[in-house]
Short mmCIF file of C-alpha atoms and ligand atoms in Angstrom, two decimals:
data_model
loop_
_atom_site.label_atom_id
_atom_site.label_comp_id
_atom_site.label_asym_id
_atom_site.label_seq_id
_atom_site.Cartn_x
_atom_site.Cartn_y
_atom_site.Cartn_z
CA UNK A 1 -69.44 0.99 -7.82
CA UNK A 2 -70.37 -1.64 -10.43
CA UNK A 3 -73.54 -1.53 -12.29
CA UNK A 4 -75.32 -4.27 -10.13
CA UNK A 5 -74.98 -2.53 -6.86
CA UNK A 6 -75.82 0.19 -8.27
CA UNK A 7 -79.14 -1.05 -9.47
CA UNK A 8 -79.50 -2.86 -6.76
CA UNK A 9 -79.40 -0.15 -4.01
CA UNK A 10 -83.36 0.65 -3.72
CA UNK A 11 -82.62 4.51 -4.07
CA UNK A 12 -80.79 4.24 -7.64
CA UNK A 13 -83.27 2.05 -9.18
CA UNK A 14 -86.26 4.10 -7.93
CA UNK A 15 -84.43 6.85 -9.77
CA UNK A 16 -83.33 4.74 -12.99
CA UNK A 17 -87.10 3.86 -13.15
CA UNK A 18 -87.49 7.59 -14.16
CA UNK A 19 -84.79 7.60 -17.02
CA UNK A 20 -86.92 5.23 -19.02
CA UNK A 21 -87.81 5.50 -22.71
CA UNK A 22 -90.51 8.01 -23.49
CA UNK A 23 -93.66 6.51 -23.25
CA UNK A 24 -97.02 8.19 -24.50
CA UNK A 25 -97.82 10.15 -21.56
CA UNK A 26 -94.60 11.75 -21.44
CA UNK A 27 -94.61 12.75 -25.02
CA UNK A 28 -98.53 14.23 -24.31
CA UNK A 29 -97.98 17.83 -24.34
CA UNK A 30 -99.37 19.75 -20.91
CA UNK A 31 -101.43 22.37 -20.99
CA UNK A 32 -100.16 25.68 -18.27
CA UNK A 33 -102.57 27.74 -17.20
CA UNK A 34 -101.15 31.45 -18.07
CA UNK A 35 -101.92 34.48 -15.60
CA UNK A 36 -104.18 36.85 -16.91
CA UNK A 37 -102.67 39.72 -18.36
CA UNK A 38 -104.06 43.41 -17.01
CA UNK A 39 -105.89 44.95 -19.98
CA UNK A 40 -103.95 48.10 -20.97
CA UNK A 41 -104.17 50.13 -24.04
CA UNK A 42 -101.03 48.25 -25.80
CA UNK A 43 -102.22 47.53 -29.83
CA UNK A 44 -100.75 43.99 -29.64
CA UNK A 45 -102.71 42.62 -26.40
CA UNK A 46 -101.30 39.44 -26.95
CA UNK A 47 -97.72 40.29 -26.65
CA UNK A 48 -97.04 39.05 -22.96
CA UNK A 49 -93.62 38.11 -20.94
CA UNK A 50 -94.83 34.67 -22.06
CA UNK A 51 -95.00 34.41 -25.76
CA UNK A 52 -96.40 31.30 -27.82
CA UNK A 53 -98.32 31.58 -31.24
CA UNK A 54 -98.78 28.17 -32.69
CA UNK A 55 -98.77 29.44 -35.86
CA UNK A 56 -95.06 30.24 -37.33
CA UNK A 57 -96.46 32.30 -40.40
CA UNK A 58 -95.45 32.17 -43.62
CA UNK A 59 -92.20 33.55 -43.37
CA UNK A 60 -88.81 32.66 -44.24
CA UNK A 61 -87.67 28.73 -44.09
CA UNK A 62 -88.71 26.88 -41.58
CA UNK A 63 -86.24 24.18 -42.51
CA UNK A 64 -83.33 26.57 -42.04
CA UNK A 65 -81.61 25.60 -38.85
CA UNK A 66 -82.18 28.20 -36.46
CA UNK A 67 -85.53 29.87 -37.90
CA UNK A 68 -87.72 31.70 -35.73
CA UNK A 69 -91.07 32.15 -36.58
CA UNK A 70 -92.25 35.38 -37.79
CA UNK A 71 -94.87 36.48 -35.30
CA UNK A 72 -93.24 37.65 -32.98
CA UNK A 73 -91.37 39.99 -34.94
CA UNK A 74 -94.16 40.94 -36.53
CA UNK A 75 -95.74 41.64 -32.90
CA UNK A 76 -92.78 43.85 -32.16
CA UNK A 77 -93.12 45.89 -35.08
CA UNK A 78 -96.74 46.48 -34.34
CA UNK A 79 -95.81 47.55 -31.10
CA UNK A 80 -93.27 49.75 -31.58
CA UNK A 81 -94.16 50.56 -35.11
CA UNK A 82 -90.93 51.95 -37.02
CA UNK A 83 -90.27 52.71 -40.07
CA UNK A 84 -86.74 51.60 -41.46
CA UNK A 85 -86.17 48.10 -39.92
CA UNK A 86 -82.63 46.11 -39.95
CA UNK A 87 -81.65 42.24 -39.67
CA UNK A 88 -77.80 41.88 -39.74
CA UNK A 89 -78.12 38.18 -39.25
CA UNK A 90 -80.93 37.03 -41.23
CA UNK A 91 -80.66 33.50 -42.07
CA UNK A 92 -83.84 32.75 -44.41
CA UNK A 93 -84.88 36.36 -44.09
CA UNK A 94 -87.82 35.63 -41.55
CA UNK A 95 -87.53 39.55 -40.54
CA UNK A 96 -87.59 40.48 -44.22
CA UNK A 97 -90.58 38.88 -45.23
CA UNK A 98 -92.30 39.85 -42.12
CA UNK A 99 -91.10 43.41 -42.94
CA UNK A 100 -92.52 42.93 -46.62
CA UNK A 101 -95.71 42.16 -45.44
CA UNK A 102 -96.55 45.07 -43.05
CA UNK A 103 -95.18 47.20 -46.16
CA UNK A 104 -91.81 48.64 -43.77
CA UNK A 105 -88.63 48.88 -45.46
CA UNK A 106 -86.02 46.26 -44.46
CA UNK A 107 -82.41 46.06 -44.67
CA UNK A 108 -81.37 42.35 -44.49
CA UNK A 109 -77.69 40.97 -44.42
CA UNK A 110 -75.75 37.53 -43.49
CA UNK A 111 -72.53 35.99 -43.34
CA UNK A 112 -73.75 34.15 -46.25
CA UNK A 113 -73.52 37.06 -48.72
CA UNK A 114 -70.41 37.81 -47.08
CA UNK A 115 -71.73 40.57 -44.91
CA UNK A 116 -69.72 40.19 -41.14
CA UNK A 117 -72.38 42.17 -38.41
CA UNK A 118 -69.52 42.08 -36.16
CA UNK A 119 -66.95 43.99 -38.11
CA UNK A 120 -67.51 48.16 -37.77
CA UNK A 121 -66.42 49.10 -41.39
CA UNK A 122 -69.12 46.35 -42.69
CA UNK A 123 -71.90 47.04 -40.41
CA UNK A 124 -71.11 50.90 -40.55
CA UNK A 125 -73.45 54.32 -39.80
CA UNK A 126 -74.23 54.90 -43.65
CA UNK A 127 -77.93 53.98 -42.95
CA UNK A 128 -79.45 54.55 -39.58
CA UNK A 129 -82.81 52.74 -38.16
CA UNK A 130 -85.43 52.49 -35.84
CA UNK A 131 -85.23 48.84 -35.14
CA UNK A 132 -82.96 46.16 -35.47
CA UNK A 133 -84.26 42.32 -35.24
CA UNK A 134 -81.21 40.39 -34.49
CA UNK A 135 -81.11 36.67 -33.84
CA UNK A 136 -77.96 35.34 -33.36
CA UNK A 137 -75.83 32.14 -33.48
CA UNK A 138 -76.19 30.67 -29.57
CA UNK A 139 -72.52 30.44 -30.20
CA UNK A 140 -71.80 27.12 -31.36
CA UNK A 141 -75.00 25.53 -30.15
CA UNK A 142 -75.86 25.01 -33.75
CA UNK A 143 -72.92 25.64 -36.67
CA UNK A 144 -74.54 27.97 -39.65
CA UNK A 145 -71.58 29.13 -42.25
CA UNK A 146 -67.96 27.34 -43.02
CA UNK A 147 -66.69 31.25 -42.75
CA UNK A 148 -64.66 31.70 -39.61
CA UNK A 149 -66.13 35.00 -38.98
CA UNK A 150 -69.70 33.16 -38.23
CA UNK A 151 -70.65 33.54 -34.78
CA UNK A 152 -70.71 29.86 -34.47
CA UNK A 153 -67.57 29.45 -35.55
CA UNK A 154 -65.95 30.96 -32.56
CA UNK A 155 -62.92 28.66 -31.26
CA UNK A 156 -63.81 29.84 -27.75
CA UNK A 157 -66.27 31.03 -25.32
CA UNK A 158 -63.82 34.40 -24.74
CA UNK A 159 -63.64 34.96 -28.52
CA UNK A 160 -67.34 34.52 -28.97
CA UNK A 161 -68.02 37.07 -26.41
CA UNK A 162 -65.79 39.71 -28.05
CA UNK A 163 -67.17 39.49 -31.29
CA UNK A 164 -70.89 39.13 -29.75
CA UNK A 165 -69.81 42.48 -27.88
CA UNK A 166 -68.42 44.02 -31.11
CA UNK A 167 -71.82 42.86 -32.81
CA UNK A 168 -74.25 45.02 -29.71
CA UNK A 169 -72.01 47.58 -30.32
CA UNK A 170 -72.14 48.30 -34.19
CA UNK A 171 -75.73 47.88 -33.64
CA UNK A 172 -76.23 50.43 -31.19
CA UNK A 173 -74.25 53.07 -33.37
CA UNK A 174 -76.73 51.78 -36.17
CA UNK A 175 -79.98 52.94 -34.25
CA UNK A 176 -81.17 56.08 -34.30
CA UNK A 177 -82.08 58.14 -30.97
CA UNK A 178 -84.60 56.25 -29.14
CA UNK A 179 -84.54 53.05 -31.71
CA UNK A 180 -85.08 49.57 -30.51
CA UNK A 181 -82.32 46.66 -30.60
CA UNK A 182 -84.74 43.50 -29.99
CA UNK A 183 -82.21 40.37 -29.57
CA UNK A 184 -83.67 36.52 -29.60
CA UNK A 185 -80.99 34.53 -27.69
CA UNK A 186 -81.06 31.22 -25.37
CA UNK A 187 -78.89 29.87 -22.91
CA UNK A 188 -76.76 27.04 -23.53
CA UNK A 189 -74.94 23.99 -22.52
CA UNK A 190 -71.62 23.68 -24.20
CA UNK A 191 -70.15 20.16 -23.41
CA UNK A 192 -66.61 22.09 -22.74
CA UNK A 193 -67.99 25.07 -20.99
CA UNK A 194 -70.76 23.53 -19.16
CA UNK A 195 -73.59 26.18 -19.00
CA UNK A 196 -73.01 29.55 -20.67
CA UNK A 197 -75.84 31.86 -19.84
CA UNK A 198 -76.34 33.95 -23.29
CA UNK A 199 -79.07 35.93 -22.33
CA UNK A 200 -76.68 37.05 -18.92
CA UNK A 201 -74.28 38.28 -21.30
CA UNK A 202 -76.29 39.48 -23.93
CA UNK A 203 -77.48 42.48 -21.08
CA UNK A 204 -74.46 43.03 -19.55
CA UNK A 205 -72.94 43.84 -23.21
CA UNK A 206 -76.05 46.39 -24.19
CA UNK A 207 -75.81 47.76 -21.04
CA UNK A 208 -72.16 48.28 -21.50
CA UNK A 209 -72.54 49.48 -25.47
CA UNK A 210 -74.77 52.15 -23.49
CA UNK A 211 -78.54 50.66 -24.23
CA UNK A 212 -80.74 50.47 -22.17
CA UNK A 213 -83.87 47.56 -21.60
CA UNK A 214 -86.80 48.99 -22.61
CA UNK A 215 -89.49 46.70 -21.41
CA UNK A 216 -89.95 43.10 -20.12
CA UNK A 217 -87.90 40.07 -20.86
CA UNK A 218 -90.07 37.81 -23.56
CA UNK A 219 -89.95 34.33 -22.90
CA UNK A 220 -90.67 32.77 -26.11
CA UNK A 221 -91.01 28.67 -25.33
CA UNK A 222 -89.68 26.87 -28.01
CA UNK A 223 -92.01 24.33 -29.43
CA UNK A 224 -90.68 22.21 -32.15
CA UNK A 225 -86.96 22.33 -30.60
CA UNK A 226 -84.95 19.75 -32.34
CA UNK A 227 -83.43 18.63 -29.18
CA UNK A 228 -86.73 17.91 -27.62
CA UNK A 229 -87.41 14.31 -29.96
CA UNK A 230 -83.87 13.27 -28.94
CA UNK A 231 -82.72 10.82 -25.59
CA UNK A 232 -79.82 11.78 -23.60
CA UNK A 233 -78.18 8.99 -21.29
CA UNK A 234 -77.51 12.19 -18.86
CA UNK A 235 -79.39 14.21 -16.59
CA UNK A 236 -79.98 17.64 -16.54
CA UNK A 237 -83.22 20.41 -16.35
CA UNK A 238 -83.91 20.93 -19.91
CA UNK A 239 -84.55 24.15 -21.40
CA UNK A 240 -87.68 24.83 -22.80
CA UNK A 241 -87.63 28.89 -24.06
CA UNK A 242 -85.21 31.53 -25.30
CA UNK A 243 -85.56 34.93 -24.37
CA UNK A 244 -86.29 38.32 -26.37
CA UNK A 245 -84.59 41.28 -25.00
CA UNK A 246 -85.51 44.99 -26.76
CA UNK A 247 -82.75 47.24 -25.55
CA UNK A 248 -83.18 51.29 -25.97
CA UNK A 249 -80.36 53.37 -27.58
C1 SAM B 1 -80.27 31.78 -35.56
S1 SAM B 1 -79.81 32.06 -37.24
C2 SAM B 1 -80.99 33.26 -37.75
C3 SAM B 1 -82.21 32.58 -38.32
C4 SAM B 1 -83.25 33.56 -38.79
N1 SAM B 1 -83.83 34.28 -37.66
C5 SAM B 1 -84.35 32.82 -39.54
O1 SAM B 1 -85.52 32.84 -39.08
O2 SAM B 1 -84.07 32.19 -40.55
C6 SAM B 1 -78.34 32.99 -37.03
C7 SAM B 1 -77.79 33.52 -38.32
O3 SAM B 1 -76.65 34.35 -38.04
C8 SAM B 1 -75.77 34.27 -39.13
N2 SAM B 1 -74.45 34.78 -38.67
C9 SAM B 1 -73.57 34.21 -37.83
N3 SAM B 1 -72.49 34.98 -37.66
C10 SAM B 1 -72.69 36.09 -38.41
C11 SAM B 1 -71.93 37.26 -38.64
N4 SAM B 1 -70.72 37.44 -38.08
N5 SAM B 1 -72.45 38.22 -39.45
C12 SAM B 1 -73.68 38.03 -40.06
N6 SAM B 1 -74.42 36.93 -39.89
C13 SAM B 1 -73.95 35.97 -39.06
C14 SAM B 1 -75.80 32.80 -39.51
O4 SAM B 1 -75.37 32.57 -40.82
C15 SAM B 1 -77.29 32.46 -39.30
O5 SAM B 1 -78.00 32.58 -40.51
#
């Protein structure tokens, strides 16, 4: 089919009208009307399924690729409230700072200072803790370290998934009975693999390190995405959260 019949067959060009340029109403952000959440003796109210705070805190680097704002870690550890607190994968030490604030003690490692979370004899049982934050490379979604043993680094979906497995699994040994392992991960389209879903895997491999899901799936939406000011010449349903899971040991 050449370009002109295409555009000329009335039922492509209504649908070409639609891939135009932003325009301001697009770009106008819409306001969702949230269900109302059943009051409940929890000391973070706020902390829903559905998580946004517009605020990112002051915490870590918010120009460091991949940085999550520090609410909603600070939200977990007000609702679980533990003591000795662990981020194996810490980029610009959101967790940490967080951690600093409330006045908890926090153990906080990367690939940058050489530490591997997915090797055993690195991330090993010497210290043991009641919650781990981990946010990890959506595999190669975005690329953090030059060190092949970064996440993102991973040559293939398989090999990803065995160290991401190895990763659940040193952290599980690193919790003490009844600790939390909360994980932030999103879904994503690899232009090899098509759609991988991350958050699919990321249960199936706590479940199978022997963890358990200890309360409802946080959708966090992701304002301030870097991929949502870009224009893509193909179609697809975009993505507009990731997902916190808090697994049980
Ligand atoms: C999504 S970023 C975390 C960002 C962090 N939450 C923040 O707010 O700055 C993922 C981090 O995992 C680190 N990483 C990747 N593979 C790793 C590994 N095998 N061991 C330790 N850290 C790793 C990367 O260097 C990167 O800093």
């Amino acid at each position: 089919m050449t370009a002109t019949t295409y555009i000329a067959n009335p039922f492509y060009a209504s649908r070409l009208k639609r891939v135009a340029p932003r325009t301001e109403a697009r770009d106008r952000p819409v306001y969702a009307r949230l269900p109302l959440a059943p009051r409940n003796a929890s000391p973070v109210p706020g902390l829903t399924s559905l998580y946004h705070n517009h605020r990112a805190g002051d915490y870590g680097d918010r120009s460091y690729p991949g940085n999550c704002g520090g609410n909603l870690i600070k939200d977990l550890l007000l609702y679980f409230q533990p003591t000795l607190i662990c981020d194996p994968m810490a980029g610009s030490g959101t967790c940490r700072d967080v951690c600093n604030e409330l006045g908890l003690g926090c153990f906080s490692w990367d690939i940058h200072e050489g530490f591997d979370a997915c090797d055993p004899t690195d991330f090993s049982m010497e210290e043991t803790f009641d919650f781990i934050w981990s946010h990890p490379a959506y595999w190669r979604q975005k690329l953090y370290a030059a060190d092949p043993r970064d996440l993102s680094r991973s040559p293939t979906l398989e090999h990803f998934l065995q160290r991401y497995r190895q990763f659940i699994r040193n952290s599980a040994r690193a919790l003490k009975p009844g600790g939390k392992l909360a994980i932030l991960m999103g879904d994503y389209s690899d232009r090899e693999e098509g759609f991988v879903p991350l958050t699919w895997h990321t249960k199936r491999l706590a479940f199978d390190a022997g963890l358990r899901q200890c309360c409802t799936d946080i959708i966090r939406f992701s304002h301030g995405a870097s991929s949502s000011k870009k224009v893509y010449r193909s179609s697809f349903i975009p993505g507009l959260h990731d997902v916190c899971m808090v697994f049980e040991r």
